[in-house]
Amino acid sequence: MVVDLSVNVGGLKLANPVMPASGTFAEGLAGVIAFDSLGAMVTKTITAELRGGNPTPRVAEVRNGMLNSIGIPSKGITYFLEQTLPFYRQFNSPLVVSISAPTMDAFAEAAALLDVDGIAAIEANISCPNIEEDGKAFAMNAVSTSQVVTRLRAATSKPIWAKLTPNTGDISSVARAAEEAGADALVVANTILAMSIDIESFRPTLGNIMGGMSGPAVKPILVRMTHQCAKAVRIPIIGCGGISTTEDAVEYMLAGATAVQVGTATFLRPKAMIEIIAGLSTFCARKGIGRVAELTGAVVELDMEMSASEALP
Amino acid sequence: MQSMLAPSVHDSSAPQGDVDDVVATVVSHQRVNAEYNLLVLAAQAPACNAVAGQFFNLECPSDGDDQPFFRRPMSTYKADPVRGEVEFLYKVTGAGTRGLATLNAGDEMRILGPLGHGFTLDPAWKNIVILGRGVGLATLAPLAELAAANGVGVTAIISARGPEQVMSVERFSALGARIETVLDSDGSSAPDNVEAVLRALHGQGYADALFTCGSNRLMLLMQRLGAELNIPGQVAMEQHMACGLGMCFCCVRNFKVGDKVDSRRVCWDGPVFDLQEALSW
Ligand SMILES: Cc1cc2nc3c(=O)[nH]c(=O)nc-3n(C[C@H](O)[C@H](O)[C@H](O)COP(=O)(O)OP(=O)(O)OC[C@H]3O[C@@H](n4cnc5c(N)ncnc54)[C@H](O)[C@@H]3O)c2cc1C
Ligand SMILES: Cc1cc2nc3c(=O)[nH]c(=O)nc-3n(C[C@H](O)[C@H](O)[C@H](O)COP(=O)(O)O)c2cc1C
Ligand code: FES
């Protein structure tokens, strides 16, 4: 059985639903996997200005996951356009460029600079500190999400993917705000704010004290958020968080994701994305599913009332 | 071979040669002394084509409470394309290496590599000095082989806590290297003495270039002497790593380039760097 793996993410047709998560993918991986096999390529977040990133140690392991406080070291957008973009232009998979900025205006300016050939979409990493809001991430509340996405929408004709943060109390309203402001898709989501301490040295394990948690341990939390967002909006959702196997990717799609991003798993198994793409064909064929897109949102909702009354004595 | 330590070594798009994530089989696994183990793996190309100074990202088995999440970076102690083997000399320090220590002949493990930029030799050099301590010697041993293959004379200064920790002497002497052992136990490893040894070697024409790995103190000493006596050098550095492929930017260190400080990824831009550009670690 030939399975159609293609999906449509807000008008952008991808050959398959699997792509890297920002910050876990770069040129070096091209030595190990074929980039043209990926549904899309997603860059590490870049900023217009030069940035150094955080102090080391920048990563620490926890059970079934990791913490990182890389920060966003960036050589700037001009460097990206001149030095990095030509590398990615060798490949046919669509290139998604992740951007960030400390203010709304700077965000819009960054997006405008990237309105060039060879870039298929802009992923707005609105999970980083917004200096106009005392360092709270834009995506921590619906109002700043709406404002920043509105500016981005006006600044570029490229599709905009808004990458949300799980570090908010109400991700559904943030998702709705992004949709209403003109986002073409949502990435759900970035890392979960976390901390760990080395009990021998009494020191935090990260130089930056706190960092973002990712890897298998975060998956159930982000599957839940993907599901909540899928219920709240009509634009496609790209699920992200702890995906390392085909089964994980299927779970996100059932929860409502149209596509998935694989992050930390690539550090442990550089071919993870390729294995997941192959696995999706095998899975769909086994289930008699002709198009992988049929998985999106196909979770069977339990009938809560009936289960509750059946549980009564 | 790569060319001399040219600026292109630090270009983010510099090619690394063939890299792959392959399943390797344990050929043998032995204790070398109380702390170090020698792991010999059968692995086809590109793994067995690793050159001196390159490393691998090893998937370490879980064992009870030890559940290493990341892979662990480990230098190639020897790579033999003819036998299809690659060797690692490692010290058991924590969860990852304790997991490694559980491997038996016949077991399989994934290894990603060869990674990074190794040592380079300038054809003008007739004699080099290698100064290493602890696992630093694992990284430097293949350099001695590279030198011997290129007709370059080697003096290996092996620094250790005591006689029991001295390793790799046979590897170096089999290549005809001159060996000086300096120990903490008899005080001969003190910086003043090592400096005197280095100055003497330079005086005798044995130090056209300096190489080191494994000790910040020894690196600073070599750096100072290299600058004073105008001897080029290279240092292999370490940093915590996650991906090994230049993607995560967790393995950065600062380097001085002219009067600027440049942050570089140890896995991608190194692990071997120009001795004079390295900053204390
Ligand atoms: C390029 C390179 C080559 C290396 N070559 C060798 C070698 O040939 N032989 C050898 O014995 N060791 C070598 N090391 C050091 C080796 O990677 C660490 O000793 C090992 O990661 C320790 O892991 P662990 O789980 O046993 O210890 P833990 O202390 O439990 O490790 C916890 C975390 O710290 C990291 N870490 C701990 N020590 C180091 C270190 N010195 N450098 C980098 N990360 C560290 C681990 O990777 C892990 O993420 C090398 C390191 C690098 C970067
Ligand atoms: C080392 C590292 C660096 C990251 N850098 C970025 C980044 O620059 N921009 C961004 O939007 N997300 C970044 N992320 C978050 C990932 O894109 C992803 O959202 C997160 O890791 C969850 O997915 P995972 O569990 O599959 O890794 C980074 C994650 C890691 C582990
Ligand atoms: S270990 Fe990931 S960039 Fe070096």
XYZ file of C-alpha atoms and ligand atoms in Angstrom:
682
model
C 0.000 0.000 0.000
C 1.393 3.390 -0.991
C 0.714 5.908 1.738
C 0.433 9.610 0.906
C 2.611 11.325 3.492
C 2.036 14.864 2.251
C 0.403 17.449 4.497
C -0.675 21.044 4.058
C 0.497 23.497 6.684
C -1.321 26.779 6.175
C -0.975 26.725 2.394
C 2.500 25.274 2.375
C 2.553 21.740 1.014
C 5.080 19.466 2.716
C 6.125 16.086 1.281
C 5.776 14.609 4.771
C 4.859 15.946 8.217
C 8.291 15.588 9.858
C 10.723 18.469 10.383
C 13.366 19.502 12.903
C 12.630 21.729 15.914
C 14.447 25.054 15.955
C 17.805 24.914 17.711
C 18.289 21.201 17.198
C 19.209 21.293 13.527
C 22.059 22.810 11.530
C 24.348 22.301 8.562
C 26.375 19.607 10.352
C 23.487 17.140 10.189
C 23.671 17.144 6.384
C 26.671 14.829 6.731
C 24.443 12.195 8.341
C 20.946 12.479 6.794
C 19.516 13.641 3.444
C 17.879 17.033 4.041
C 15.683 16.511 0.968
C 13.929 13.676 2.813
C 12.599 16.094 5.451
C 9.146 17.661 5.279
C 10.811 21.017 5.958
C 14.036 22.427 7.397
C 13.810 24.788 10.396
C 16.731 26.964 11.433
C 17.909 27.836 14.912
C 16.309 31.108 15.962
C 18.143 34.116 14.589
C 17.931 37.713 15.680
C 18.739 40.895 13.800
C 21.383 41.859 16.338
C 24.539 39.964 17.338
C 24.038 37.929 20.494
C 26.436 35.854 22.555
C 24.171 33.402 24.344
C 24.286 32.230 27.964
C 27.154 31.108 30.245
C 28.213 27.426 30.329
C 27.234 24.768 31.342
C 24.416 25.268 28.870
C 22.901 21.793 29.063
C 22.186 19.239 31.750
C 20.536 15.873 31.642
C 17.529 14.889 33.717
C 15.662 11.587 33.709
C 14.357 11.086 30.193
C 15.083 14.595 29.132
C 17.353 17.566 29.224
C 17.542 21.176 30.307
C 19.116 23.800 28.111
C 19.999 27.424 28.593
C 21.744 27.995 25.278
C 20.090 31.363 24.834
C 19.949 32.642 21.307
C 23.511 33.180 20.147
C 23.173 34.796 16.740
C 25.469 36.249 14.146
C 22.635 38.417 12.889
C 20.291 38.354 9.918
C 22.754 39.870 7.450
C 25.229 37.082 8.207
C 22.417 34.552 7.842
C 21.382 35.859 4.429
C 24.938 35.985 3.128
C 26.531 32.915 4.707
C 23.856 30.449 5.787
C 20.977 30.797 3.330
C 23.059 29.744 0.273
C 23.815 26.450 2.036
C 20.126 25.657 2.520
C 19.280 26.720 -1.031
C 21.019 23.549 -2.257
C 18.092 21.528 -0.926
C 14.507 21.245 -2.150
C 12.777 20.899 1.236
C 11.119 24.175 2.218
C 13.211 26.310 4.579
C 11.528 27.796 7.634
C 13.518 30.522 9.356
C 12.954 30.992 13.069
C 13.280 34.550 14.308
C 13.124 36.366 17.587
C 13.471 39.912 18.836
C 13.297 41.802 22.103
C 10.570 44.247 20.985
C 7.576 44.117 18.673
C 9.045 46.572 16.200
C 12.290 44.636 16.057
C 10.315 41.453 15.406
C 8.559 43.045 12.450
C 11.820 44.448 11.093
C 13.442 41.024 11.290
C 10.572 39.432 9.377
C 10.737 42.115 6.695
C 14.463 41.493 6.163
C 13.731 37.824 5.461
C 11.183 38.499 2.718
C 13.537 36.939 0.149
C 13.545 33.928 -2.181
C 14.472 30.593 -0.700
C 12.565 31.095 2.562
C 9.223 29.291 2.669
C 7.912 30.508 6.026
C 8.837 32.479 9.117
C 8.596 30.771 12.488
C 8.147 33.459 15.117
C 9.745 32.275 18.346
C 7.541 34.365 20.596
C 8.609 32.320 23.576
C 11.571 34.528 24.403
C 11.620 37.492 26.782
C 9.879 40.641 25.612
C 11.692 43.603 27.100
C 8.593 45.766 26.770
C 6.790 43.396 29.155
C 9.453 43.106 31.879
C 11.023 40.091 30.257
C 7.888 37.956 30.094
C 7.661 35.949 26.872
C 5.287 37.441 24.279
C 3.376 34.159 24.123
C 2.745 34.087 27.854
C -0.348 36.176 27.310
C -2.931 36.685 24.595
C -2.593 40.462 24.350
C 1.128 40.597 23.580
C 0.776 37.575 21.296
C -1.903 39.367 19.337
C 0.144 42.564 19.113
C 3.353 40.921 17.946
C 1.665 38.639 15.401
C -0.311 41.607 14.011
C 2.963 43.499 13.410
C 4.564 40.433 11.859
C 1.571 39.940 9.585
C 1.911 43.476 8.295
C 5.668 43.138 7.778
C 5.858 40.036 5.579
C 3.981 38.178 2.880
C 5.512 34.862 3.952
C 3.455 32.374 5.973
C 3.906 32.991 9.710
C 4.139 30.125 12.173
C 3.785 31.300 15.746
C 5.753 29.135 18.175
C 3.963 29.176 21.505
C 5.363 28.704 24.982
C 3.991 26.123 27.403
C 4.892 28.508 30.228
C 1.457 30.093 30.265
C -1.662 29.356 32.246
C -4.026 29.483 29.290
C -2.523 28.276 26.028
C -5.909 28.098 24.260
C -6.479 31.829 24.449
C -2.912 32.533 23.349
C -3.483 30.189 20.387
C -6.712 31.971 19.478
C -5.014 35.352 19.728
C -2.287 34.231 17.328
C -4.856 32.887 14.874
C -6.959 36.053 14.953
C -3.859 38.203 14.427
C -3.075 36.328 11.222
C -0.764 33.425 12.033
C -0.884 30.696 9.373
C 0.076 27.894 11.761
C 1.076 27.324 15.388
C 4.023 25.393 16.739
C 3.069 23.849 20.080
C 5.383 24.295 21.790
C 8.742 25.495 23.063
C 10.569 24.147 26.152
C 9.146 24.101 29.678
C 10.886 26.369 32.202
C 12.762 24.132 34.632
C 15.709 23.863 37.019
C 17.919 21.174 38.528
C 20.578 21.218 41.249
C 23.720 19.093 41.639
C 23.448 17.797 45.201
C 27.207 17.170 45.495
C 28.296 20.724 44.677
C 25.002 22.400 45.778
C 25.113 24.322 42.483
C 22.453 24.672 39.804
C 23.386 22.394 36.894
C 23.014 25.210 34.368
C 25.194 28.306 34.262
C 22.006 30.311 33.762
C 20.320 28.616 36.806
C 17.050 28.024 34.931
C 16.524 26.585 31.491
C 14.072 24.894 29.170
C 13.188 21.245 29.527
C 12.748 19.018 26.487
C 12.892 15.356 25.564
C 10.608 12.351 26.191
C 9.677 13.474 29.715
C 7.769 16.540 28.453
C 5.704 14.749 25.822
C 2.441 14.171 27.719
C 2.301 17.845 28.712
C 2.736 19.040 25.140
C 0.382 16.449 23.667
C -2.211 17.896 26.042
C -1.453 21.438 24.885
C -1.543 20.413 21.227
C -4.970 18.949 21.829
C -6.195 22.072 23.620
C -4.917 24.338 20.853
C -6.392 22.122 18.135
C -9.780 22.535 19.779
C -9.361 26.298 20.010
C -8.228 27.177 16.474
C -8.788 26.234 12.830
C -5.237 26.873 11.590
C -2.870 23.887 11.484
C -0.774 22.940 14.479
C 2.742 21.598 14.406
C 3.233 19.430 17.474
C 6.576 19.560 19.241
C 7.962 18.160 22.479
C 9.548 14.825 23.257
C 8.961 13.207 19.883
C 11.536 10.490 19.293
C 9.634 7.640 17.643
C 6.951 7.103 15.000
C 4.493 6.297 17.783
C 5.163 9.702 19.385
C 4.514 11.463 16.075
C 1.277 9.538 15.528
C 0.145 10.462 19.040
C 0.627 14.169 18.327
C -1.246 13.895 15.046
C -4.136 12.120 16.724
C -4.180 14.945 19.287
C -4.668 17.416 16.461
C -1.258 18.137 14.926
C -0.915 18.411 11.144
C 2.861 18.081 11.283
C 5.514 17.462 13.936
C 8.911 18.795 14.921
C 11.627 16.565 16.316
C 14.186 18.205 18.604
C 16.202 16.558 21.355
C 15.822 13.096 19.789
C 18.136 14.135 16.951
C 20.959 14.701 19.473
C 20.634 11.117 20.642
C 19.842 9.540 17.255
C 20.804 11.801 14.355
C 18.671 9.715 11.983
C 15.542 9.903 14.178
C 13.581 12.088 11.739
C 14.310 9.771 8.821
C 13.269 6.743 10.883
C 10.020 8.484 11.879
C 9.168 9.336 8.259
C 9.651 5.697 7.220
C 7.728 4.565 10.295
C 4.713 6.735 9.439
C 4.317 4.934 6.092
C 4.523 1.560 7.783
C 2.108 2.598 10.520
C -0.501 3.978 8.114
C -0.219 0.933 5.848
C -0.738 -1.367 8.830
C -3.831 0.616 9.840
C -5.140 0.771 6.258
C -4.845 4.561 6.239
C -4.132 5.976 2.771
C -3.165 9.537 3.732
C -1.187 10.424 6.835
C -3.259 13.621 7.039
C -6.212 11.463 8.104
C -4.522 11.022 11.467
C -4.837 14.714 12.317
C -7.303 15.145 15.174
C -8.514 11.559 14.846
C -8.379 10.909 18.570
C -11.616 9.311 19.648
C -13.235 11.542 22.228
C -14.472 9.592 25.205
C -18.055 10.097 26.142
C -17.436 11.637 29.548
C -21.000 11.588 30.765
C -21.590 7.979 29.993
C -18.307 6.871 31.545
C -19.099 8.855 34.657
C -22.572 7.415 35.085
C -21.348 3.890 34.355
C -18.827 4.324 37.122
C -21.584 4.990 39.665
C -22.405 2.103 41.977
C 44.606 15.477 5.375
C 43.526 18.929 6.283
C 45.821 21.774 5.535
C 47.628 23.745 8.226
C 45.663 25.479 10.934
C 44.119 27.790 8.415
C 41.207 30.077 9.293
C 38.918 27.744 7.348
C 39.215 25.288 10.240
C 36.890 27.585 12.143
C 34.463 28.230 9.318
C 31.059 26.956 10.380
C 30.521 25.343 6.994
C 33.898 23.632 6.893
C 33.492 20.011 5.819
C 34.364 17.407 8.405
C 34.765 14.432 6.109
C 32.404 11.469 6.182
C 30.382 11.058 9.360
C 27.814 8.405 10.168
C 25.891 6.965 13.064
C 26.740 3.291 12.906
C 26.244 0.200 15.015
C 29.618 -1.034 16.225
C 30.398 -4.380 17.855
C 32.629 -4.739 20.899
C 35.718 -6.769 19.959
C 37.358 -6.528 23.363
C 37.081 -4.493 26.532
C 39.810 -4.486 29.142
C 40.879 -2.705 32.246
C 44.139 -0.844 31.724
C 44.565 0.165 35.364
C 42.334 1.029 38.332
C 40.639 3.884 36.474
C 41.004 3.368 32.734
C 39.409 0.926 30.295
C 40.299 0.144 26.697
C 37.320 -0.469 24.433
C 37.980 -1.947 20.987
C 35.092 -1.825 18.502
C 34.612 -3.319 15.067
C 33.138 -0.615 12.835
C 33.384 -0.139 9.111
C 34.133 3.145 7.357
C 33.744 5.968 8.005
C 34.281 5.191 11.730
C 37.612 3.398 11.280
C 38.905 6.271 9.114
C 39.067 8.655 12.081
C 42.209 10.780 12.172
C 44.267 11.897 15.172
C 42.328 14.288 17.398
C 38.862 13.412 16.089
C 36.228 11.995 18.423
C 32.976 10.043 18.537
C 29.687 10.546 20.336
C 29.092 7.194 22.028
C 25.720 5.841 23.051
C 26.307 4.567 26.584
C 24.168 1.705 27.931
C 21.909 2.292 30.922
C 22.726 0.238 34.001
C 20.415 0.330 37.004
C 20.221 3.892 38.293
C 22.724 5.034 35.686
C 20.622 6.227 32.770
C 22.840 8.488 30.686
C 20.561 10.581 28.493
C 23.117 12.212 26.214
C 25.785 10.404 24.314
C 29.324 10.889 25.633
C 32.165 12.381 23.576
C 35.302 10.236 23.469
C 38.518 10.696 21.482
C 39.725 8.074 19.094
C 42.608 6.265 20.772
C 43.310 4.346 17.599
C 41.532 3.874 14.270
C 42.517 1.116 11.905
C 40.824 1.076 8.495
C 42.552 -2.184 7.554
C 41.158 -4.158 10.484
C 37.953 -2.088 10.532
C 38.418 -1.162 14.168
C 38.304 1.904 16.363
C 39.532 2.075 19.981
C 38.721 4.238 22.983
C 40.701 4.665 26.193
C 38.428 6.077 28.850
C 38.211 6.853 32.516
C 35.171 5.750 34.490
C 33.820 8.943 36.043
C 30.010 8.971 36.038
C 26.768 7.523 34.728
C 27.815 7.368 31.085
C 31.229 5.815 31.494
C 29.935 3.433 34.191
C 27.406 2.308 31.567
C 30.172 1.913 28.992
C 32.111 -0.219 31.462
C 29.309 -2.832 31.400
C 29.888 -3.659 27.713
C 31.180 -7.120 26.847
C 32.717 -8.577 23.713
C 29.969 -9.152 21.157
C 27.718 -6.348 22.462
C 26.539 -3.693 20.028
C 26.415 0.080 20.465
C 25.796 3.119 18.302
C 28.685 5.442 17.633
C 28.453 8.758 15.786
C 31.605 9.892 14.068
C 34.298 10.581 13.303
C 33.595 14.120 14.489
C 35.497 17.373 14.629
C 38.802 18.657 13.308
C 41.897 16.744 14.356
C 45.562 17.676 14.679
C 47.468 19.003 11.706
C 51.177 18.706 10.964
C 53.195 21.283 9.074
C 55.638 19.591 6.674
C 58.324 21.980 7.966
C 58.271 20.416 11.441
C 61.001 17.827 12.123
C 60.358 17.211 15.835
C 57.288 17.774 17.971
C 56.612 17.639 21.709
C 53.486 16.019 23.097
C 52.578 16.810 26.686
C 49.585 15.007 28.125
C 47.955 14.000 31.340
C 45.229 11.491 32.132
C 42.794 10.855 29.316
C 44.542 13.628 27.423
C 47.002 10.941 26.431
C 44.230 8.971 24.745
C 43.685 11.924 22.482
C 47.400 12.498 21.841
C 48.492 8.893 21.156
C 47.196 8.838 17.542
C 49.057 12.109 16.931
C 52.311 10.319 17.698
C 51.385 7.754 15.052
C 50.542 10.452 12.547
C 53.887 12.101 13.246
C 55.809 8.837 12.917
C 54.075 8.102 9.610
C 55.225 11.497 8.360
C 58.791 11.029 9.541
C 58.417 13.568 12.340
C 60.262 12.848 15.601
C 58.176 12.795 18.795
C 59.007 13.484 22.407
C 56.150 12.455 24.698
C 56.042 13.978 28.163
C 53.603 11.848 30.116
C 52.272 13.458 33.269
C 50.489 11.401 35.933
C 49.694 11.300 39.649
C 51.887 8.271 40.271
C 53.588 5.430 38.397
C 50.345 3.384 38.381
C 48.556 6.051 36.340
C 51.207 6.200 33.616
C 49.665 4.966 30.382
C 50.354 4.536 26.717
C 54.146 4.275 27.162
C 54.249 1.211 24.884
C 52.202 3.025 22.241
C 54.641 5.924 22.221
C 57.836 3.891 22.508
C 56.790 1.468 19.741
C 56.869 4.516 17.459
C 60.372 5.361 18.522
C 59.231 8.340 20.566
C 61.475 9.726 23.294
C 59.582 9.478 26.558
C 59.804 11.601 29.685
C 57.559 10.665 32.577
C 56.737 13.317 35.164
C 54.855 12.414 38.350
C 53.016 14.180 41.154
C 54.302 11.504 43.553
C 57.942 12.542 43.169
C 57.235 16.195 42.399
C 58.606 15.996 38.857
C 55.250 17.067 37.370
C 55.501 20.499 39.031
C 55.219 23.332 36.489
C 58.788 24.518 37.104
C 60.211 21.108 36.291
C 57.989 20.581 33.230
C 59.002 24.024 32.037
C 62.681 23.130 32.452
C 62.147 19.905 30.472
C 60.412 21.827 27.688
C 63.112 24.488 27.562
C 65.785 21.800 27.365
C 63.958 20.050 24.507
C 63.666 23.337 22.675
C 67.356 24.018 23.220
C 68.180 20.633 21.663
C 65.985 21.319 18.609
C 63.308 18.799 19.575
C 60.425 21.265 19.842
C 59.304 22.585 16.447
C 55.711 22.415 17.675
C 53.894 21.785 20.956
C 50.788 19.677 21.508
C 48.738 19.174 24.632
C 45.451 17.907 26.032
C 43.933 17.075 29.384
C 45.190 19.746 31.748
C 44.505 23.447 31.906
C 47.693 24.032 33.880
C 49.856 22.293 31.282
C 48.107 24.135 28.470
C 48.819 27.516 30.064
C 52.436 26.558 30.582
C 52.858 25.476 26.957
C 51.040 28.574 25.757
C 53.372 30.865 27.668
C 56.497 29.059 26.466
C 55.164 28.862 22.910
C 54.607 32.614 22.861
C 57.994 33.358 24.410
C 60.024 30.982 22.239
C 57.867 31.459 19.127
C 56.860 27.791 18.851
C 53.488 26.976 17.229
C 51.166 24.599 18.996
C 47.781 22.934 19.159
C 45.538 21.928 22.038
C 42.627 19.477 22.137
C 39.867 20.839 24.370
C 36.850 19.411 26.150
C 33.406 20.766 26.884
C 30.035 19.263 27.791
C 28.345 18.148 24.601
C 24.900 17.069 23.484
C 24.856 16.722 19.688
C 28.512 16.608 18.615
C 27.507 17.997 15.209
C 27.519 21.747 15.773
C 23.744 22.011 16.162
C 23.035 22.759 19.823
C 25.717 25.353 20.697
C 26.141 23.933 24.195
C 29.844 23.105 23.806
C 31.123 26.653 23.259
C 34.335 28.056 24.688
C 35.901 31.447 24.276
C 39.038 31.946 22.203
C 41.159 34.993 21.660
C 41.678 35.904 18.044
C 43.869 38.972 17.731
C 42.424 41.336 20.304
C 38.911 39.927 20.009
C 37.209 37.134 21.948
C 35.440 34.620 19.738
C 33.052 31.949 20.972
C 33.483 28.620 19.171
C 31.902 25.209 19.316
C 34.384 22.616 20.578
C 32.638 19.817 18.648
C 32.478 21.589 15.300
C 35.271 24.164 15.211
C 37.590 21.887 17.254
C 38.206 19.914 19.395
C 41.752 20.802 18.299
C 42.537 24.518 18.403
C 45.524 26.764 17.968
C 47.401 26.775 21.288
C 47.781 30.545 21.355
C 44.071 31.157 20.746
C 42.817 28.970 23.593
C 41.685 30.617 26.811
C 41.910 29.073 30.249
C 39.290 26.392 31.042
C 36.194 15.860 22.503
C 36.239 15.079 23.784
C 37.042 13.950 23.854
C 37.109 13.209 25.028
N 37.890 12.099 25.049
C 37.939 11.331 26.151
C 38.686 10.132 26.170
O 39.320 9.754 25.184
N 38.675 9.399 27.304
C 37.955 9.778 28.401
O 37.992 9.066 29.406
N 37.242 10.913 28.410
C 37.203 11.694 27.313
N 36.442 12.837 27.316
C 35.710 13.193 28.521
C 34.439 12.362 28.568
O 33.529 12.786 27.575
C 33.774 12.541 29.923
O 34.618 12.012 30.883
C 32.487 11.796 29.984
O 31.534 12.479 29.229
C 32.015 11.679 31.391
O 30.728 11.108 31.354
P 30.111 10.378 32.589
O 28.699 10.154 32.319
O 30.902 9.180 32.934
O 30.354 11.427 33.743
P 29.337 12.462 34.396
O 30.171 13.344 35.211
O 28.222 11.717 35.055
O 28.756 13.265 33.190
C 27.724 14.182 33.358
C 27.701 15.102 32.168
O 28.879 15.868 32.106
C 29.543 15.676 30.873
N 30.969 15.622 31.148
C 31.531 15.185 32.285
N 32.887 15.315 32.214
C 33.155 15.847 31.010
C 34.348 16.229 30.358
N 35.543 16.101 30.915
N 34.252 16.739 29.112
C 33.059 16.896 28.531
N 31.886 16.572 29.119
C 31.939 16.048 30.333
C 29.025 14.361 30.366
O 29.119 14.233 28.966
C 27.602 14.406 30.840
O 26.795 15.169 29.971
C 36.364 13.607 26.168
C 35.575 14.746 26.114
C 35.499 15.479 24.928
C 34.632 16.682 24.878
C 19.579 22.809 22.689
C 18.245 23.373 22.324
C 18.180 24.602 21.679
C 16.944 25.144 21.325
N 16.903 26.338 20.672
C 15.712 26.830 20.253
C 15.636 28.019 19.491
O 16.657 28.629 19.150
N 14.419 28.464 19.120
C 13.267 27.815 19.437
O 12.193 28.255 19.055
N 13.311 26.663 20.146
C 14.497 26.162 20.560
N 14.536 24.980 21.259
C 13.281 24.277 21.588
C 12.991 23.179 20.563
O 12.792 23.729 19.278
C 11.742 22.391 20.965
O 10.650 23.280 21.026
C 11.886 21.691 22.302
O 13.184 21.180 22.452
C 10.875 20.580 22.510
O 11.041 19.545 21.573
P 11.893 18.203 21.863
O 11.427 17.639 23.163
O 11.619 17.322 20.673
O 13.311 18.636 21.940
C 15.761 24.430 21.627
C 15.836 23.190 22.272
C 17.057 22.653 22.614
C 17.097 21.318 23.286
S 27.762 19.528 21.122
Fe 26.141 20.445 20.036
S 27.143 22.143 19.144
Fe 28.757 21.066 20.043
